[in-house]
mmCIF file of C-alpha atoms in Angstrom:
data_model
loop_
_atom_site.group_PDB
_atom_site.id
_atom_site.type_symbol
_atom_site.label_atom_id
_atom_site.label_comp_id
_atom_site.label_asym_id
_atom_site.label_seq_id
_atom_site.Cartn_x
_atom_site.Cartn_y
_atom_site.Cartn_z
ATOM 1 C CA MET A 1 14.122 18.451 12.426
ATOM 2 C CA MET A 2 16.096 21.122 10.628
ATOM 3 C CA ASN A 3 16.031 19.818 7.054
ATOM 4 C CA SER A 4 13.568 21.561 4.749
ATOM 5 C CA ARG A 5 12.712 18.341 2.936
ATOM 6 C CA LYS A 6 10.072 16.861 5.201
ATOM 7 C CA ILE A 7 7.461 14.219 4.390
ATOM 8 C CA LEU A 8 4.483 13.336 6.556
ATOM 9 C CA VAL A 9 3.476 9.750 5.938
ATOM 10 C CA ILE A 10 -0.009 8.791 7.072
ATOM 11 C CA GLY A 11 -0.393 5.005 7.439
ATOM 12 C CA SER A 12 3.351 4.600 8.173
ATOM 13 C CA ASN A 13 2.816 1.155 9.740
ATOM 14 C CA SER A 14 1.240 -0.316 6.616
ATOM 15 C CA PHE A 15 3.251 -2.496 4.277
ATOM 16 C CA SER A 16 3.470 0.196 1.613
ATOM 17 C CA GLY A 17 3.831 2.972 4.119
ATOM 18 C CA SER A 18 6.694 1.401 6.068
ATOM 19 C CA ASN A 19 8.548 0.690 2.847
ATOM 20 C CA PHE A 20 8.037 4.255 1.663
ATOM 21 C CA VAL A 21 9.352 5.563 4.996
ATOM 22 C CA ASN A 22 12.446 3.447 4.538
ATOM 23 C CA HIS A 23 12.999 4.591 0.953
ATOM 24 C CA SER A 24 12.464 8.243 1.887
ATOM 25 C CA LEU A 25 14.927 8.074 4.759
ATOM 26 C CA GLN A 26 17.525 6.455 2.507
ATOM 27 C CA SER A 27 16.924 9.249 -0.018
ATOM 28 C CA GLY A 28 17.746 11.931 2.528
ATOM 29 C CA TYR A 29 14.285 13.062 3.637
ATOM 30 C CA GLU A 30 13.119 13.704 7.150
ATOM 31 C CA VAL A 31 9.934 11.758 7.870
ATOM 32 C CA ILE A 32 7.083 12.040 10.319
ATOM 33 C CA GLY A 33 5.089 8.818 10.452
ATOM 34 C CA ILE A 34 1.485 8.583 11.698
ATOM 35 C CA SER A 35 -0.536 5.413 12.180
ATOM 36 C CA ARG A 36 -3.464 4.457 14.382
ATOM 37 C CA SER A 37 -1.683 1.532 16.053
ATOM 38 C CA SER A 38 1.654 1.348 17.725
ATOM 39 C CA GLU A 39 4.598 0.244 15.584
ATOM 40 C CA PRO A 40 4.277 -3.484 14.913
ATOM 41 C CA ASN A 41 6.965 -6.122 15.284
ATOM 42 C CA PHE A 42 10.219 -5.007 13.626
ATOM 43 C CA VAL A 43 9.838 -7.873 11.100
ATOM 44 C CA PHE A 44 7.179 -5.742 9.398
ATOM 45 C CA LEU A 45 9.109 -2.444 9.474
ATOM 46 C CA PRO A 46 11.853 -2.190 6.824
ATOM 47 C CA TYR A 47 13.133 1.110 8.194
ATOM 48 C CA LYS A 48 14.176 -0.766 11.352
ATOM 49 C CA TRP A 49 15.990 -3.618 9.606
ATOM 50 C CA ARG A 50 19.290 -1.728 9.382
ATOM 51 C CA GLN A 51 18.947 -0.092 12.775
ATOM 52 C CA ASN A 52 22.008 -1.736 14.357
ATOM 53 C CA LYS A 53 24.278 -1.121 11.365
ATOM 54 C CA SER A 54 26.779 1.692 11.169
ATOM 55 C CA ASN A 55 25.015 3.320 8.208
ATOM 56 C CA ARG A 56 21.818 3.840 10.168
ATOM 57 C CA GLU A 57 22.246 7.552 10.740
ATOM 58 C CA ASP A 58 19.081 8.219 8.731
ATOM 59 C CA ILE A 59 16.833 6.602 11.407
ATOM 60 C CA LYS A 60 17.466 9.740 13.461
ATOM 61 C CA ASN A 61 15.412 11.608 10.838
ATOM 62 C CA PHE A 62 12.248 9.647 11.607
ATOM 63 C CA ILE A 63 9.604 10.493 14.193
ATOM 64 C CA PHE A 64 6.575 8.322 14.832
ATOM 65 C CA LYS A 65 3.250 9.392 16.315
ATOM 66 C CA GLN A 66 0.439 6.950 17.146
ATOM 67 C CA LEU A 67 -2.711 8.808 16.063
ATOM 68 C CA ASP A 68 -6.008 7.634 14.572
ATOM 69 C CA LEU A 69 -7.425 9.512 11.623
ATOM 70 C CA ASN A 70 -10.928 8.695 12.833
ATOM 71 C CA LYS A 71 -10.394 10.040 16.379
ATOM 72 C CA ASP A 72 -7.372 12.280 16.511
ATOM 73 C CA LEU A 73 -7.710 14.777 13.677
ATOM 74 C CA LYS A 74 -7.039 17.743 15.974
ATOM 75 C CA GLU A 75 -3.764 16.174 17.143
ATOM 76 C CA ILE A 76 -2.771 15.278 13.597
ATOM 77 C CA VAL A 77 -3.359 18.867 12.431
ATOM 78 C CA GLU A 78 -1.202 20.067 15.393
ATOM 79 C CA ILE A 79 1.614 17.750 14.221
ATOM 80 C CA ILE A 80 1.228 19.135 10.676
ATOM 81 C CA ASP A 81 1.408 22.675 11.925
ATOM 82 C CA LYS A 82 4.424 21.944 14.173
ATOM 83 C CA TYR A 83 6.593 20.274 11.522
ATOM 84 C CA ARG A 84 5.215 22.022 8.413
ATOM 85 C CA PRO A 85 5.992 19.159 6.015
ATOM 86 C CA ASP A 86 6.594 19.976 2.373
ATOM 87 C CA TYR A 87 4.791 16.812 1.374
ATOM 88 C CA VAL A 88 2.079 14.530 2.733
ATOM 89 C CA VAL A 89 1.725 10.941 1.483
ATOM 90 C CA ASN A 90 -1.397 9.085 2.548
ATOM 91 C CA PHE A 91 -1.441 5.277 2.682
ATOM 92 C CA ALA A 92 -4.151 5.120 5.330
ATOM 93 C CA ALA A 93 -7.321 3.280 4.363
ATOM 94 C CA GLN A 94 -9.515 0.519 5.686
ATOM 95 C CA GLY A 95 -8.625 -2.305 3.321
ATOM 96 C CA MET A 96 -9.746 -5.925 2.817
ATOM 97 C CA VAL A 97 -12.500 -6.283 0.214
ATOM 98 C CA ALA A 98 -14.336 -9.267 1.659
ATOM 99 C CA GLU A 99 -14.663 -7.782 5.137
ATOM 100 C CA SER A 100 -15.985 -4.487 3.754
ATOM 101 C CA TRP A 101 -19.325 -6.284 3.141
ATOM 102 C CA LEU A 102 -19.525 -7.157 6.855
ATOM 103 C CA ASN A 103 -18.950 -3.662 8.268
ATOM 104 C CA PRO A 104 -19.441 -1.193 5.407
ATOM 105 C CA THR A 105 -19.964 1.808 7.718
ATOM 106 C CA HIS A 106 -16.397 1.344 9.063
ATOM 107 C CA TRP A 107 -15.041 1.475 5.561
ATOM 108 C CA TYR A 108 -17.001 4.645 4.672
ATOM 109 C CA LYS A 109 -16.041 6.383 7.907
ATOM 110 C CA THR A 110 -12.323 5.765 7.477
ATOM 111 C CA ASN A 111 -12.019 5.969 3.711
ATOM 112 C CA VAL A 112 -14.410 8.878 3.098
ATOM 113 C CA VAL A 113 -15.612 10.857 6.083
ATOM 114 C CA SER A 114 -12.321 11.023 8.021
ATOM 115 C CA GLN A 115 -10.358 11.596 4.810
ATOM 116 C CA VAL A 116 -12.562 14.485 3.765
ATOM 117 C CA ALA A 117 -12.035 16.079 7.199
ATOM 118 C CA LEU A 118 -8.247 15.728 6.852
ATOM 119 C CA HIS A 119 -8.219 17.154 3.330
ATOM 120 C CA ASP A 120 -10.338 20.130 4.398
ATOM 121 C CA GLN A 121 -7.592 20.972 6.878
ATOM 122 C CA LEU A 122 -4.721 20.284 4.502
ATOM 123 C CA ARG A 123 -6.066 22.552 1.784
ATOM 124 C CA LYS A 124 -5.521 25.495 4.131
ATOM 125 C CA LYS A 125 -1.795 24.807 4.622
ATOM 126 C CA ASP A 126 0.156 27.112 2.351
ATOM 127 C CA PHE A 127 3.410 25.304 3.093
ATOM 128 C CA LEU A 128 2.182 22.090 1.521
ATOM 129 C CA LYS A 129 3.784 21.523 -1.877
ATOM 130 C CA LYS A 130 2.224 18.180 -2.770
ATOM 131 C CA TYR A 131 -0.249 15.679 -1.410
ATOM 132 C CA VAL A 132 0.082 12.119 -2.743
ATOM 133 C CA HIS A 133 -3.073 10.022 -2.303
ATOM 134 C CA VAL A 134 -2.388 6.310 -2.592
ATOM 135 C CA THR A 135 -5.562 4.847 -3.980
ATOM 136 C CA THR A 136 -6.472 1.581 -5.759
ATOM 137 C CA PRO A 137 -7.345 0.065 -9.133
ATOM 138 C CA GLU A 138 -10.464 -1.400 -7.495
ATOM 139 C CA VAL A 139 -12.223 1.892 -8.272
ATOM 140 C CA TYR A 140 -12.426 0.624 -11.884
ATOM 141 C CA GLY A 141 -14.064 -2.647 -11.076
ATOM 142 C CA SER A 142 -12.903 -5.546 -13.191
ATOM 143 C CA THR A 143 -10.854 -4.280 -16.127
ATOM 144 C CA GLY A 144 -11.557 -7.373 -18.278
ATOM 145 C CA GLU A 145 -8.810 -8.408 -20.728
ATOM 146 C CA ASP A 146 -7.700 -4.862 -21.500
ATOM 147 C CA TRP A 147 -4.814 -2.979 -19.881
ATOM 148 C CA VAL A 148 -6.580 0.250 -18.878
ATOM 149 C CA ASN A 149 -5.048 3.708 -18.649
ATOM 150 C CA GLU A 150 -5.558 6.441 -16.023
ATOM 151 C CA SER A 151 -8.702 7.833 -17.705
ATOM 152 C CA ASN A 152 -10.616 4.596 -17.314
ATOM 153 C CA GLN A 153 -14.180 5.035 -15.989
ATOM 154 C CA PHE A 154 -14.916 4.202 -12.346
ATOM 155 C CA SER A 155 -17.189 1.192 -11.784
ATOM 156 C CA PRO A 156 -16.557 -0.016 -8.192
ATOM 157 C CA SER A 157 -18.220 -3.248 -7.163
ATOM 158 C CA THR A 158 -17.652 -3.560 -3.367
ATOM 159 C CA PRO A 159 -18.059 -1.259 -0.319
ATOM 160 C CA TYR A 160 -14.320 -0.991 -0.156
ATOM 161 C CA ALA A 161 -14.009 0.059 -3.792
ATOM 162 C CA VAL A 162 -16.964 2.457 -3.573
ATOM 163 C CA SER A 163 -15.445 4.147 -0.572
ATOM 164 C CA ARG A 164 -12.120 4.637 -2.321
ATOM 165 C CA ALA A 165 -13.805 5.931 -5.486
ATOM 166 C CA ALA A 166 -15.880 8.393 -3.473
ATOM 167 C CA CYS A 167 -12.714 9.786 -1.811
ATOM 168 C CA ASP A 168 -10.967 10.069 -5.176
ATOM 169 C CA LEU A 169 -13.904 12.045 -6.592
ATOM 170 C CA HIS A 170 -13.950 14.283 -3.543
ATOM 171 C CA LEU A 171 -10.222 15.071 -3.965
ATOM 172 C CA LYS A 172 -10.742 15.859 -7.667
ATOM 173 C CA SER A 173 -13.342 18.423 -6.613
ATOM 174 C CA PHE A 174 -10.838 19.951 -4.166
ATOM 175 C CA PHE A 175 -8.283 20.166 -6.923
ATOM 176 C CA GLU A 176 -10.768 21.931 -9.200
ATOM 177 C CA ALA A 177 -12.096 24.259 -6.539
ATOM 178 C CA TYR A 178 -9.033 25.013 -4.445
ATOM 179 C CA ASN A 179 -6.158 23.897 -6.656
ATOM 180 C CA PHE A 180 -5.337 21.396 -3.914
ATOM 181 C CA PRO A 181 -2.009 19.821 -4.995
ATOM 182 C CA VAL A 182 -3.160 16.214 -5.033
ATOM 183 C CA VAL A 183 -1.420 13.480 -7.059
ATOM 184 C CA PHE A 184 -3.095 10.073 -7.295
ATOM 185 C CA THR A 185 -1.228 6.735 -7.537
ATOM 186 C CA ARG A 186 -2.840 3.384 -8.308
ATOM 187 C CA ALA A 187 -0.601 0.348 -8.046
ATOM 188 C CA ALA A 188 -1.082 -3.237 -9.102
ATOM 189 C CA ASN A 189 -0.930 -5.917 -6.385
ATOM 190 C CA VAL A 190 2.138 -5.125 -4.292
ATOM 191 C CA PHE A 191 4.279 -7.731 -2.600
ATOM 192 C CA GLY A 192 7.647 -8.235 -0.940
ATOM 193 C CA GLN A 193 9.459 -8.817 2.324
ATOM 194 C CA GLY A 194 7.536 -7.604 5.372
ATOM 195 C CA GLN A 195 4.065 -7.932 3.944
ATOM 196 C CA GLN A 196 1.118 -8.709 6.213
ATOM 197 C CA LEU A 197 0.781 -12.478 6.607
ATOM 198 C CA TYR A 198 -2.822 -12.696 5.490
ATOM 199 C CA ARG A 199 -1.890 -11.512 1.972
ATOM 200 C CA ILE A 200 -1.778 -14.191 -0.696
ATOM 201 C CA ILE A 201 1.983 -14.384 -1.201
ATOM 202 C CA PRO A 202 3.262 -14.579 2.391
ATOM 203 C CA ARG A 203 0.230 -16.741 3.361
ATOM 204 C CA THR A 204 1.037 -19.206 0.591
ATOM 205 C CA ILE A 205 4.760 -19.283 1.543
ATOM 206 C CA LEU A 206 3.881 -20.005 5.186
ATOM 207 C CA SER A 207 1.523 -22.778 4.145
ATOM 208 C CA ALA A 208 4.104 -24.284 1.827
ATOM 209 C CA LEU A 209 6.790 -24.242 4.536
ATOM 210 C CA SER A 210 4.545 -25.437 7.373
ATOM 211 C CA GLY A 211 2.259 -27.821 5.485
ATOM 212 C CA LYS A 212 -0.786 -26.034 6.905
ATOM 213 C CA GLN A 213 -3.671 -25.975 4.426
ATOM 214 C CA MET A 214 -4.921 -22.711 2.905
ATOM 215 C CA SER A 215 -8.091 -21.723 1.105
ATOM 216 C CA LEU A 216 -8.027 -20.698 -2.577
ATOM 217 C CA HIS A 217 -11.213 -18.759 -3.244
ATOM 218 C CA GLY A 218 -12.965 -19.571 -6.497
ATOM 219 C CA GLY A 219 -10.098 -21.798 -7.541
ATOM 220 C CA GLY A 220 -7.780 -18.848 -8.073
ATOM 221 C CA THR A 221 -9.089 -17.965 -11.556
ATOM 222 C CA SER A 222 -8.861 -14.184 -11.138
ATOM 223 C CA ILE A 223 -6.088 -12.399 -12.999
ATOM 224 C CA ARG A 224 -3.688 -9.917 -11.376
ATOM 225 C CA SER A 225 -0.329 -8.237 -11.958
ATOM 226 C CA PHE A 226 2.116 -8.291 -9.079
ATOM 227 C CA ILE A 227 4.672 -5.543 -8.561
ATOM 228 C CA HIS A 228 7.476 -5.539 -5.982
ATOM 229 C CA ILE A 229 7.115 -2.913 -3.266
ATOM 230 C CA SER A 230 10.624 -1.501 -3.935
ATOM 231 C CA ASP A 231 9.514 -0.506 -7.424
ATOM 232 C CA VAL A 232 6.307 1.040 -6.117
ATOM 233 C CA VAL A 233 7.946 3.240 -3.485
ATOM 234 C CA ASP A 234 10.604 4.340 -5.989
ATOM 235 C CA ALA A 235 7.813 5.464 -8.308
ATOM 236 C CA THR A 236 5.890 7.104 -5.497
ATOM 237 C CA LEU A 237 8.875 9.222 -4.457
ATOM 238 C CA LYS A 238 9.434 10.291 -8.053
ATOM 239 C CA LEU A 239 5.795 11.406 -8.335
ATOM 240 C CA LEU A 240 5.956 13.167 -4.969
ATOM 241 C CA VAL A 241 8.551 15.511 -6.463
ATOM 242 C CA LYS A 242 7.695 15.606 -10.164
ATOM 243 C CA GLY A 243 3.992 14.673 -10.474
ATOM 244 C CA GLU A 244 1.765 17.612 -11.478
ATOM 245 C CA PRO A 245 -1.133 18.404 -9.153
ATOM 246 C CA GLY A 246 -4.322 16.819 -10.404
ATOM 247 C CA SER A 247 -2.518 13.963 -12.190
ATOM 248 C CA THR A 248 -3.094 10.203 -11.806
ATOM 249 C CA TRP A 249 -0.488 7.483 -12.311
ATOM 250 C CA HIS A 250 -0.582 3.727 -12.684
ATOM 251 C CA LEU A 251 2.233 1.670 -11.179
ATOM 252 C CA SER A 252 2.391 -1.829 -12.591
ATOM 253 C CA THR A 253 4.444 -4.505 -14.303
ATOM 254 C CA ARG A 254 3.473 -5.675 -17.767
ATOM 255 C CA GLU A 255 2.963 -9.262 -16.669
ATOM 256 C CA GLU A 256 -0.304 -10.877 -15.719
ATOM 257 C CA ILE A 257 -0.884 -14.088 -13.782
ATOM 258 C CA SER A 258 -3.832 -15.992 -12.328
ATOM 259 C CA ILE A 259 -3.873 -16.422 -8.543
ATOM 260 C CA LYS A 260 -3.809 -20.216 -9.052
ATOM 261 C CA LYS A 261 -0.656 -19.998 -11.196
ATOM 262 C CA LEU A 262 0.912 -17.706 -8.656
ATOM 263 C CA VAL A 263 0.243 -20.210 -5.841
ATOM 264 C CA GLN A 264 1.581 -23.024 -8.071
ATOM 265 C CA LYS A 265 4.728 -20.965 -8.703
ATOM 266 C CA ILE A 266 5.309 -20.499 -4.984
ATOM 267 C CA CYS A 267 4.732 -24.172 -4.313
ATOM 268 C CA LEU A 268 7.329 -25.025 -6.985
ATOM 269 C CA LEU A 269 9.888 -22.636 -5.432
ATOM 270 C CA CYS A 270 9.197 -24.123 -2.001
ATOM 271 C CA ASN A 271 9.312 -27.727 -3.313
ATOM 272 C CA VAL A 272 5.815 -28.625 -2.091
ATOM 273 C CA LYS A 273 2.843 -30.088 -4.002
ATOM 274 C CA PHE A 274 0.035 -27.669 -4.769
ATOM 275 C CA ASP A 275 -2.663 -30.235 -3.869
ATOM 276 C CA LYS A 276 -1.073 -30.832 -0.504
ATOM 277 C CA ILE A 277 -1.680 -27.389 0.918
ATOM 278 C CA VAL A 278 -4.530 -25.862 -1.193
ATOM 279 C CA LYS A 279 -8.269 -26.252 -0.533
ATOM 280 C CA ILE A 280 -10.603 -24.795 -3.162
ATOM 281 C CA THR A 281 -13.445 -22.750 -1.663
ATOM 282 C CA ASP A 282 -16.278 -20.538 -2.962
ATOM 283 C CA GLU A 283 -15.432 -17.221 -4.577
ATOM 284 C CA ARG A 284 -15.682 -14.087 -2.478
ATOM 285 C CA LEU A 285 -18.673 -11.757 -2.899
ATOM 286 C CA GLY A 286 -18.078 -9.037 -5.498
ATOM 287 C CA LYS A 287 -14.595 -10.354 -6.453
ATOM 288 C CA ASP A 288 -13.376 -8.583 -9.607
ATOM 289 C CA GLN A 289 -11.977 -10.915 -12.239
ATOM 290 C CA SER A 290 -8.970 -8.757 -13.225
ATOM 291 C CA TYR A 291 -7.090 -5.561 -12.628
ATOM 292 C CA LEU A 292 -4.675 -4.780 -15.457
ATOM 293 C CA LEU A 293 -3.089 -1.326 -15.331
ATOM 294 C CA ASP A 294 -1.285 0.257 -18.255
ATOM 295 C CA SER A 295 1.753 1.998 -16.728
ATOM 296 C CA SER A 296 3.018 3.612 -19.938
ATOM 297 C CA SER A 297 2.493 7.149 -18.623
ATOM 298 C CA ILE A 298 5.077 7.071 -15.813
ATOM 299 C CA ARG A 299 7.443 5.041 -17.974
ATOM 300 C CA ASP A 300 7.283 7.562 -20.841
ATOM 301 C CA LYS A 301 7.197 10.736 -18.728
ATOM 302 C CA PHE A 302 9.763 9.937 -16.053
ATOM 303 C CA GLY A 303 11.691 6.983 -17.370
ATOM 304 C CA TRP A 304 10.529 4.753 -14.481
ATOM 305 C CA GLU A 305 10.652 1.033 -14.907
ATOM 306 C CA ASP A 306 10.044 -1.963 -12.621
ATOM 307 C CA LYS A 307 13.327 -3.680 -11.818
ATOM 308 C CA ILE A 308 12.361 -6.729 -9.694
ATOM 309 C CA ASP A 309 10.505 -9.428 -11.631
ATOM 310 C CA LEU A 310 8.012 -11.817 -10.005
ATOM 311 C CA ASN A 311 10.420 -14.744 -9.718
ATOM 312 C CA SER A 312 13.139 -12.700 -8.111
ATOM 313 C CA GLY A 313 10.687 -10.992 -5.778
ATOM 314 C CA LEU A 314 9.142 -14.273 -4.704
ATOM 315 C CA LYS A 315 12.589 -15.728 -3.927
ATOM 316 C CA GLN A 316 13.394 -12.644 -1.806
ATOM 317 C CA THR A 317 10.067 -12.940 0.057
ATOM 318 C CA ILE A 318 10.563 -16.669 0.647
ATOM 319 C CA SER A 319 14.005 -15.884 2.131
ATOM 320 C CA TRP A 320 12.388 -13.296 4.433
ATOM 321 C CA VAL A 321 9.837 -15.848 5.657
ATOM 322 C CA GLU A 322 12.498 -18.520 6.153
ATOM 323 C CA ASP A 323 14.761 -16.151 8.073
ATOM 324 C CA ASN A 324 11.906 -15.168 10.391
ATOM 325 C CA TYR A 325 9.911 -18.385 10.289
ATOM 326 C CA ASP A 326 9.832 -19.141 14.028
ATOM 327 C CA LEU A 327 8.640 -15.626 14.799
ATOM 328 C CA LEU A 328 6.119 -15.508 11.964
ATOM 329 C CA CYS A 329 4.598 -18.827 13.050
ATOM 330 C CA LYS A 330 3.710 -17.250 16.432
ATOM 331 C CA LEU A 331 1.930 -14.286 14.847
ATOM 332 C CA PRO A 332 -1.629 -14.277 13.454
ATOM 333 C CA TRP A 333 -1.872 -15.392 9.852
ATOM 334 C CA ASP A 334 -5.399 -14.202 9.255
ATOM 335 C CA TYR A 335 -6.830 -10.708 8.926
ATOM 336 C CA GLU A 336 -8.046 -9.175 12.178
ATOM 337 C CA HIS A 337 -10.518 -6.317 11.760
ATOM 338 C CA LYS A 338 -9.911 -3.199 13.868
ATOM 339 C CA LEU A 339 -12.477 -0.482 14.392
#
């Protein structure tokens, strides 16, 4: 790797991470990807979708290393010292709210303890220009009916959310004490082609196309805003370059929708009756009623705007599922917890 514009992406196998890798490669960056598991099936890796096309020269600028933040910090630091990236973007976190109640220590180890150990190493790297920490609106708890800005008070309500809030506060202390060049991003619910099958949109599409019943927790009354992953990674790359250390940015559309209406919309697009595939079940423990993020700051400061509306994004995602339906039907549809 000879180019001076290098990005280290931690969590490069994740939905958001793999899309960011793809966008960064297309934008001329050299990328080192790190994830704890081996690269998943190509169907979940956008940076491999163009691999056989003549314009795929940029894939040569990607290196992948299978390393676990919980177990392989020494090796990760060696990679950082070897390649001396200008930027680090961290998508790695133990996710899934409901499961965080079952194994809370796993969430705190990955999302707090191992992250703090990483940051304590990164703060010593004088070649690091920016560190982007991809966090979550769940640190706020339910936002109610208001669209909240980046100064909203933390009020996390689940082990997952508490672990993310704790890491955010730790990073703020590193910024204050060491001038650590951290930039925080908090995105609304992301979606798009290549998303994990247990997430609400691909799971609903698969149920609609297969006729297999799905659970709708609490009747789907909670309110969310859905933003296409292409818009999120575009904003993330902008903030990587232009965001001031210590700043926080919301990435969201200005539309809200209940989970029930979202599922109904997908059913309509797939020409299947809602009642045929949906089973109403009890609400999940600690489920927040709403996350509504005011994204005026990035719009006003950098002229960013979301370009793919919900309907267009859903149609694209349905096409992705249809194109890969036989393969996706053979893969697990439910979340599988990994230590």
